[in-house]
CSV table of C-alpha atoms in Angstrom, one decimal:
chain,number,residue,atom,x,y,z
I,1021,MET,CA,28.5,-16.2,-18.8
I,1022,SER,CA,29.4,-16.7,-22.5
I,1023,SER,CA,29.9,-13.4,-24.9
I,1024,ALA,CA,27.0,-15.3,-27.0
I,1025,THR,CA,24.7,-16.0,-24.3
I,1026,ASP,CA,25.1,-12.2,-23.4
I,1027,VAL,CA,24.2,-11.1,-26.8
I,1028,ASP,CA,21.0,-13.3,-26.7
I,1029,LEU,CA,20.3,-11.7,-23.4
I,1030,GLN,CA,20.3,-8.5,-24.8
I,1031,LYS,CA,18.3,-9.6,-28.0
I,1032,VAL,CA,15.9,-10.6,-24.9
I,1033,LEU,CA,15.7,-7.5,-23.4
I,1034,ARG,CA,14.6,-5.9,-26.8
I,1035,ASP,CA,12.3,-8.2,-27.9
I,1036,ASN,CA,8.7,-8.1,-26.7
I,1037,GLY,CA,7.0,-11.0,-27.6
I,1038,PHE,CA,9.7,-13.4,-26.2
I,1039,ASP,CA,8.7,-16.1,-24.2
I,1040,ASN,CA,9.9,-14.9,-20.7
I,1041,SER,CA,9.1,-18.5,-19.1
I,1042,GLU,CA,11.5,-20.6,-21.3
I,1043,LEU,CA,14.4,-18.0,-20.3
I,1044,ARG,CA,13.2,-18.7,-16.7
I,1045,MET,CA,13.8,-22.4,-17.0
I,1046,ARG,CA,16.8,-22.1,-19.3
I,1047,SER,CA,18.2,-19.7,-15.9
I,1048,TRP,CA,19.8,-22.7,-14.4
I,1049,GLU,CA,21.4,-24.0,-17.6
I,1050,LEU,CA,22.6,-20.8,-18.6
I,1051,ASN,CA,23.6,-20.0,-14.8
I,1052,CYS,CA,22.3,-16.4,-14.4
I,1053,THR,CA,19.7,-14.8,-12.6
I,1054,VAL,CA,17.2,-13.3,-14.9
I,1055,PRO,CA,16.4,-10.0,-14.0
I,1056,THR,CA,12.6,-9.1,-12.9
I,1057,ILE,CA,12.4,-6.5,-15.8
I,1058,LEU,CA,11.9,-9.3,-18.2
I,1059,GLU,CA,8.4,-9.8,-16.7
I,1060,PHE,CA,7.5,-6.6,-17.9
I,1061,PRO,CA,6.5,-4.7,-21.0
I,1062,ALA,CA,9.6,-4.1,-22.9
I,1063,LEU,CA,9.0,-0.4,-23.4
I,1064,PHE,CA,11.9,0.7,-21.0
I,1065,ARG,CA,14.2,-2.2,-21.0
I,1066,LYS,CA,17.1,-0.8,-23.0
I,1067,LYS,CA,19.5,0.8,-21.2
I,1068,ASN,CA,19.8,4.9,-21.4
I,1069,ILE,CA,19.7,7.8,-19.5
I,1070,LEU,CA,16.1,8.6,-20.6
I,1071,HIS,CA,14.3,5.7,-19.1
I,1072,PRO,CA,15.2,5.5,-15.6
I,1073,THR,CA,14.7,9.5,-15.6
I,1074,LEU,CA,11.3,9.4,-16.7
I,1075,CYS,CA,10.4,6.4,-14.4
I,1076,GLY,CA,11.5,8.1,-12.0
I,1077,ILE,CA,9.4,11.1,-12.7
I,1078,PHE,CA,6.4,8.7,-13.2
I,1079,SER,CA,7.0,7.1,-9.9
I,1080,LEU,CA,6.7,10.3,-7.9
I,1081,TYR,CA,3.9,11.1,-9.3
I,1082,LEU,CA,2.3,7.6,-8.9
I,1083,PHE,CA,3.1,8.6,-4.8
I,1084,ILE,CA,0.4,12.1,-5.3
I,1085,MET,CA,-1.8,9.8,-6.9
I,1086,LEU,CA,-1.8,7.2,-3.9
I,1087,GLY,CA,-1.9,10.1,-1.4
I,1088,VAL,CA,-5.3,11.3,-3.4
I,1089,LEU,CA,-7.2,8.0,-3.6
I,1090,CYS,CA,-6.0,7.6,0.2
I,1091,ASN,CA,-7.4,11.0,1.4
I,1092,ASP,CA,-10.5,11.6,-0.9
I,1093,TYR,CA,-11.7,8.4,-1.2
I,1094,LEU,CA,-10.1,5.2,0.7
I,1095,VAL,CA,-10.4,6.9,4.5
I,1096,PRO,CA,-13.9,8.9,3.6
I,1097,SER,CA,-15.5,5.3,2.6
I,1098,MET,CA,-13.7,3.3,5.5
I,1099,GLU,CA,-15.2,5.9,7.8
I,1100,ARG,CA,-18.5,6.1,6.3
I,1101,LEU,CA,-18.7,1.9,6.9
I,1102,CYS,CA,-17.5,2.5,10.2
I,1103,TYR,CA,-20.2,4.5,10.9
I,1104,ALA,CA,-22.4,1.8,9.6
I,1105,LEU,CA,-21.2,-0.8,11.4
I,1106,ARG,CA,-21.1,1.4,14.4
I,1107,MET,CA,-17.0,0.2,14.7
I,1108,THR,CA,-14.3,1.9,17.0
I,1109,TYR,CA,-11.2,3.9,15.2
I,1110,ASP,CA,-9.0,1.6,16.9
I,1111,VAL,CA,-10.6,-1.9,15.4
I,1112,ALA,CA,-11.2,-0.2,12.2
I,1113,GLY,CA,-8.2,0.4,11.5
I,1114,ALA,CA,-6.5,-3.1,12.5
I,1115,THR,CA,-9.4,-4.7,10.1
I,1116,PHE,CA,-10.7,-2.3,7.2
I,1117,LEU,CA,-7.8,-0.1,6.9
I,1118,ALA,CA,-5.2,-2.3,7.7
I,1119,ALA,CA,-6.6,-4.7,4.6
I,1120,ALA,CA,-6.7,-2.3,2.4
I,1121,THR,CA,-3.5,-0.2,3.0
I,1122,SER,CA,-2.0,-3.6,2.3
I,1123,THR,CA,-3.3,-3.9,-0.9
I,1124,PRO,CA,-0.4,-2.6,-2.6
I,1125,GLU,CA,1.8,-5.1,-0.8
I,1126,LEU,CA,-0.4,-7.8,-1.7
I,1127,PHE,CA,-0.1,-7.2,-5.3
I,1128,VAL,CA,3.7,-6.5,-5.3
I,1129,ASN,CA,4.0,-10.1,-3.6
I,1130,PHE,CA,1.8,-11.8,-6.2
I,1131,VAL,CA,3.5,-10.5,-8.9
I,1132,GLY,CA,6.8,-11.0,-7.6
I,1133,THR,CA,6.3,-14.8,-6.7
I,1134,PHE,CA,3.8,-15.8,-9.3
I,1135,VAL,CA,4.5,-13.5,-12.6
I,1136,THR,CA,8.1,-12.5,-12.1
I,1137,GLU,CA,9.2,-15.6,-9.8
I,1138,GLY,CA,11.8,-13.1,-8.3
I,1139,ASP,CA,12.7,-11.7,-4.6
I,1140,ILE,CA,10.9,-8.4,-5.3
I,1141,GLY,CA,8.3,-9.6,-3.7
I,1142,VAL,CA,9.1,-10.8,-0.9
I,1143,ALA,CA,11.7,-8.4,0.2
I,1144,ALA,CA,9.1,-5.8,-0.1
I,1145,ILE,CA,6.6,-7.7,2.3
I,1146,VAL,CA,9.5,-7.7,4.5
I,1147,GLY,CA,10.5,-4.1,4.1
I,1148,SER,CA,7.6,-2.9,4.6
I,1149,SER,CA,7.2,-4.1,7.7
I,1150,VAL,CA,10.1,-2.5,9.2
I,1151,PHE,CA,8.4,0.5,7.8
I,1152,ASN,CA,5.3,0.2,9.0
I,1153,THR,CA,6.5,-0.6,12.4
I,1154,LEU,CA,9.0,2.6,12.5
I,1155,ALA,CA,8.7,5.3,9.5
I,1156,VAL,CA,4.1,5.4,10.0
I,1157,ALA,CA,4.0,5.7,13.5
I,1158,ALA,CA,6.8,8.5,13.6
I,1159,VAL,CA,4.9,9.9,10.4
I,1160,CYS,CA,1.9,10.1,12.5
I,1161,GLY,CA,3.7,11.3,15.9
I,1162,ILE,CA,5.8,13.9,13.9
I,1163,PHE,CA,3.1,16.1,11.2
I,1164,THR,CA,-0.2,15.8,13.5
I,1165,GLY,CA,1.4,18.3,15.6
I,1166,VAL,CA,-0.7,17.2,18.8
I,1167,SER,CA,0.5,15.7,22.1
I,1168,GLU,CA,-2.1,13.4,23.4
I,1169,GLN,CA,-1.5,10.1,25.7
I,1170,LEU,CA,-2.4,6.6,24.0
I,1171,ASP,CA,-4.2,3.9,25.0
I,1172,TRP,CA,-2.1,0.9,26.4
I,1173,TRP,CA,-4.8,-1.2,25.1
I,1174,PRO,CA,-4.8,-1.2,21.5
I,1175,ILE,CA,-0.9,-1.0,21.6
I,1176,THR,CA,-0.6,-4.0,23.8
I,1177,ARG,CA,-3.0,-6.1,21.4
I,1178,ASP,CA,-1.1,-5.7,18.3
I,1179,ILE,CA,2.1,-6.2,19.6
I,1180,ILE,CA,0.9,-9.2,21.1
I,1181,TRP,CA,-0.3,-10.3,18.3
I,1182,TYR,CA,2.5,-9.0,16.3
I,1183,LEU,CA,4.5,-11.1,18.1
I,1184,ILE,CA,2.3,-14.1,17.5
I,1185,ALA,CA,2.5,-13.4,13.4
I,1186,ILE,CA,6.3,-13.4,13.5
I,1187,ALA,CA,6.8,-16.3,15.6
I,1188,ALA,CA,4.5,-18.5,13.2
I,1189,LEU,CA,6.0,-17.0,10.2
I,1190,CYS,CA,9.6,-18.0,11.6
I,1191,ALA,CA,8.2,-21.5,12.3
I,1192,VAL,CA,6.4,-21.8,8.7
I,1193,LEU,CA,10.1,-20.7,6.9
I,1194,TYR,CA,12.1,-22.4,9.1
I,1195,ASP,CA,12.5,-25.3,6.1
I,1196,ALA,CA,12.2,-23.2,3.6
I,1197,ASN,CA,9.0,-24.6,2.3
I,1198,VAL,CA,5.3,-23.4,2.9
I,1199,SER,CA,3.0,-26.1,2.6
I,1200,ALA,CA,-0.7,-25.7,2.2
I,1201,ILE,CA,-1.7,-26.6,5.7
I,1202,GLU,CA,1.0,-24.4,6.9
I,1203,SER,CA,-0.3,-21.8,4.7
I,1204,GLY,CA,-4.2,-22.7,6.4
I,1205,LEU,CA,-2.7,-22.2,10.0
I,1206,MET,CA,-1.7,-19.0,9.4
I,1207,LEU,CA,-4.8,-17.4,7.9
I,1208,ALA,CA,-6.5,-19.6,11.0
I,1209,CYS,CA,-4.5,-17.4,12.8
I,1210,TYR,CA,-5.6,-14.1,11.4
I,1211,PHE,CA,-9.1,-14.9,11.6
I,1212,CYS,CA,-8.5,-15.2,15.0
I,1213,TYR,CA,-7.5,-11.9,15.2
I,1214,LEU,CA,-10.4,-10.6,13.8
I,1215,LEU,CA,-13.0,-12.9,16.2
I,1216,LEU,CA,-10.8,-11.0,18.9
I,1217,LEU,CA,-11.7,-7.9,17.6
I,1218,VAL,CA,-15.1,-8.4,17.1
I,1219,LEU,CA,-15.1,-9.4,20.7
I,1220,ASP,CA,-12.8,-6.3,21.9
I,1221,ARG,CA,-15.2,-4.5,23.8
I,1222,VAL,CA,-16.4,-7.6,25.7
I,1223,ILE,CA,-12.9,-8.5,26.0
I,1224,GLN,CA,-11.9,-5.2,27.5
I,1225,SER,CA,-14.6,-5.0,30.6
I,1226,PHE,CA,-13.3,-8.4,31.5
I,1227,PHE,CA,-9.9,-7.1,32.0
I,1228,ARG,CA,-10.8,-3.5,32.6
I,1229,GLY,CA,-13.8,-3.1,34.0
I,1230,ASP,CA,-15.9,-0.1,33.5
I,1231,ASN,CA,-12.9,1.6,32.5
I,1232,ILE,CA,-13.1,1.2,28.7
I,1233,TYR,CA,-11.9,4.0,26.6
I,1234,THR,CA,-12.9,3.6,22.8
I,1235,THR,CA,-13.2,6.2,19.8
I,1236,GLN,CA,-16.4,4.9,18.3
I,1237,VAL,CA,-17.5,6.6,14.7
I,1238,THR,CA,-20.9,8.2,16.4
I,1239,GLU,CA,-21.7,10.6,13.7
I,1240,ASP,CA,-21.9,10.4,10.0
I,1241,PRO,CA,-18.1,11.5,8.6
I,1242,LEU,CA,-19.8,13.2,5.7
I,1243,ASP,CA,-21.8,15.3,8.1
I,1244,ARG,CA,-18.4,16.9,9.3
I,1245,GLU,CA,-16.2,16.5,5.9
I,1246,GLU,CA,-16.1,19.5,3.4
I,1247,SER,CA,-14.6,17.2,0.3
I,1248,PRO,CA,-16.9,14.9,-0.1
I,1249,LEU,CA,-20.1,16.7,0.1
I,1250,MET,CA,-18.4,19.1,-3.0
I,1251,SER,CA,-20.1,18.5,-6.3
I,1252,PHE,CA,-17.7,16.9,-8.8
I,1253,ARG,CA,-17.5,20.5,-10.6
I,1254,ASP,CA,-16.5,22.2,-7.1
I,1255,HIS,CA,-14.1,18.8,-5.8
I,1256,VAL,CA,-12.0,18.6,-9.1
I,1257,CYS,CA,-12.6,21.2,-11.6
I,1258,ARG,CA,-12.6,24.5,-9.1
I,1259,MET,CA,-9.1,26.3,-9.1
I,1260,PRO,CA,-7.9,27.6,-6.0
I,1261,GLY,CA,-8.1,31.4,-5.1
I,1262,GLU,CA,-6.1,34.2,-5.5
I,1263,GLU,CA,-5.7,33.8,-1.5
I,1264,SER,CA,-4.6,30.5,-1.6
I,1265,GLY,CA,-1.0,31.7,-3.7
I,1266,LYS,CA,0.5,30.3,-6.4
I,1267,CYS,CA,2.4,27.3,-4.6
I,1268,ALA,CA,-1.4,25.8,-4.5
I,1269,PHE,CA,-2.0,26.6,-8.0
I,1270,ILE,CA,1.1,24.6,-9.0
I,1271,TRP,CA,-0.1,21.4,-6.8
I,1272,TRP,CA,-3.8,21.9,-8.5
I,1273,ILE,CA,-2.2,21.8,-11.9
I,1274,ILE,CA,-0.2,18.8,-10.9
I,1275,LYS,CA,-2.8,16.9,-9.2
I,1276,TYR,CA,-5.6,17.8,-11.5
I,1277,PRO,CA,-5.1,15.0,-14.2
I,1278,CYS,CA,-5.4,12.3,-11.5
I,1279,ALA,CA,-7.8,13.7,-9.6
I,1280,LEU,CA,-10.0,13.9,-12.6
I,1281,ILE,CA,-9.3,10.1,-14.0
I,1282,LEU,CA,-10.5,9.1,-10.3
I,1283,ALA,CA,-13.4,11.2,-10.0
I,1284,LEU,CA,-14.8,10.0,-13.3
I,1285,THR,CA,-14.2,6.5,-12.3
I,1286,ILE,CA,-14.7,6.0,-8.5
I,1287,PRO,CA,-18.4,6.6,-7.2
I,1288,SER,CA,-19.2,9.1,-4.6
I,1289,VAL,CA,-18.3,8.4,-1.4
I,1290,ARG,CA,-22.4,9.7,-0.3
I,1291,THR,CA,-24.1,7.2,-2.3
I,1292,PHE,CA,-21.8,3.8,-2.7
I,1293,TYR,CA,-19.1,3.7,0.1
I,1294,PHE,CA,-18.6,0.4,-0.3
I,1295,LEU,CA,-18.2,0.1,-4.1
I,1296,THR,CA,-16.0,3.3,-3.6
I,1297,MET,CA,-13.6,1.7,-0.8
I,1298,LEU,CA,-13.6,-1.9,-3.7
I,1299,MET,CA,-12.6,0.8,-6.7
I,1300,ALA,CA,-10.0,2.8,-4.3
I,1301,ILE,CA,-8.5,-0.9,-3.3
I,1302,ILE,CA,-8.3,-1.7,-7.3
I,1303,TRP,CA,-6.7,1.8,-8.2
I,1304,ILE,CA,-4.3,1.2,-5.7
I,1305,GLY,CA,-3.0,-2.1,-6.8
I,1306,ALA,CA,-2.6,-1.1,-10.4
I,1307,THR,CA,-1.1,2.2,-9.3
I,1308,CYS,CA,1.6,-0.3,-7.2
I,1309,TYR,CA,1.7,-2.4,-10.3
I,1310,LEU,CA,2.8,0.6,-12.0
I,1311,LEU,CA,5.1,1.6,-9.7
I,1312,THR,CA,7.1,-1.9,-9.6
I,1313,TRP,CA,7.3,-1.6,-13.2
I,1314,PHE,CA,8.9,1.7,-12.4
I,1315,LEU,CA,11.1,1.3,-9.6
I,1316,THR,CA,12.0,-2.0,-11.5
I,1317,VAL,CA,13.9,0.1,-14.5
I,1318,ILE,CA,15.0,2.4,-12.3
I,1319,GLY,CA,17.3,-0.4,-10.2
I,1320,TYR,CA,18.2,-2.3,-13.1
I,1321,ASN,CA,19.8,0.5,-14.7
I,1322,ILE,CA,21.6,1.8,-12.0
I,1323,GLY,CA,22.7,-1.8,-10.9
I,1324,ILE,CA,20.8,-2.1,-8.1
I,1325,PRO,CA,19.6,-5.9,-7.4
I,1326,ASP,CA,16.1,-6.6,-7.2
I,1327,THR,CA,15.8,-7.9,-3.7
I,1328,LEU,CA,17.5,-4.6,-2.2
I,1329,MET,CA,15.2,-2.2,-4.1
I,1330,GLY,CA,12.4,-4.2,-2.7
I,1331,LEU,CA,13.8,-3.7,0.7
I,1332,THR,CA,14.2,-0.2,0.2
I,1333,VAL,CA,12.7,2.4,-2.1
I,1334,LEU,CA,9.8,-0.7,-3.2
I,1335,ALA,CA,9.0,-0.9,0.3
I,1336,ALA,CA,8.2,2.5,1.1
I,1337,GLY,CA,6.6,3.5,-2.0
I,1338,THR,CA,4.0,0.5,-1.6
I,1339,SER,CA,3.6,1.6,2.2
I,1340,VAL,CA,2.6,5.4,0.6
I,1341,PRO,CA,-1.2,4.4,1.6
I,1342,GLU,CA,-0.6,2.9,5.0
I,1343,ALA,CA,1.2,6.1,6.0
I,1344,ILE,CA,-1.5,8.8,4.6
I,1345,SER,CA,-4.2,6.6,5.7
I,1346,SER,CA,-2.9,6.5,9.3
I,1347,TYR,CA,-1.7,10.1,9.4
I,1348,ILE,CA,-5.3,11.7,8.1
I,1349,LEU,CA,-7.2,9.0,10.8
I,1350,THR,CA,-4.7,10.0,13.6
I,1351,LYS,CA,-5.4,13.9,13.0
I,1352,LYS,CA,-9.5,13.1,13.0
I,1353,VAL,CA,-9.1,11.0,16.1
I,1354,LEU,CA,-7.0,13.7,18.2
I,1355,LEU,CA,-8.4,16.6,17.1
I,1356,ALA,CA,-12.2,15.3,17.1
């Protein structure tokens, strides 16, 4: 790239009102790859030590916010919905929880494909798939602290469908082009998976006879949960007691701003559990947009390509809701 073009690009990076789509269309003419940071606000475009430091701190706090969202709103509302529909934990985890916790990857991929038109969205999907398969299972096994023999049925069922999904994805991407018909066929495969989940108990009885092991949500989760039953004042504003120690008090101070904002904008799980789940998903999507922005700024300042950031840091970041939710549900089921 010529020096004149370098100057123009640096001017663009500082220009908040520049039309980024024009630069994308001229990227082939300029013989350069347009950085993804151009698709975000110009607040952190200038390279210096302060911007990646601030974005790193903001990213850590967003991870905390995702944890609060999952622990206090997403998982309780999903449990309440499963109780109303009389669903088992394994089917609920494969449907509602999987769809809800996959919102960050979907949102990041949407932004990366249609807004930034870069590789960071696809890379985040691929990286998060590996993270979910290996790291999430490891987190659940290590931190629950409970030894339990797993039932072979849901594991075998989901592994078979995962192999089918991978095979379908490879077949669709073989020619590096995804048509509308191919997209429809992949959606049809997913709906077939959902249909088999609905008929899971019937299929189990056919293969296993009366030897069916399922953990069904038979009691209202709010009857055995302390946190959702607390009032707004107790749940958000109550300070930890002296017996909790200084670490608990420091953690309460750090968590208080996001806990207050979420409590003011998300309805109670007891009264509007479906709306609670919807608002939690919206908050997760918004949080992950900011997370994408901040991680992109960090990668741009230290010279990491967008694709590599998506495969590693961003993939792990957008999978935080799934890791936290899976850990919470695993511990509840094993200790039930």
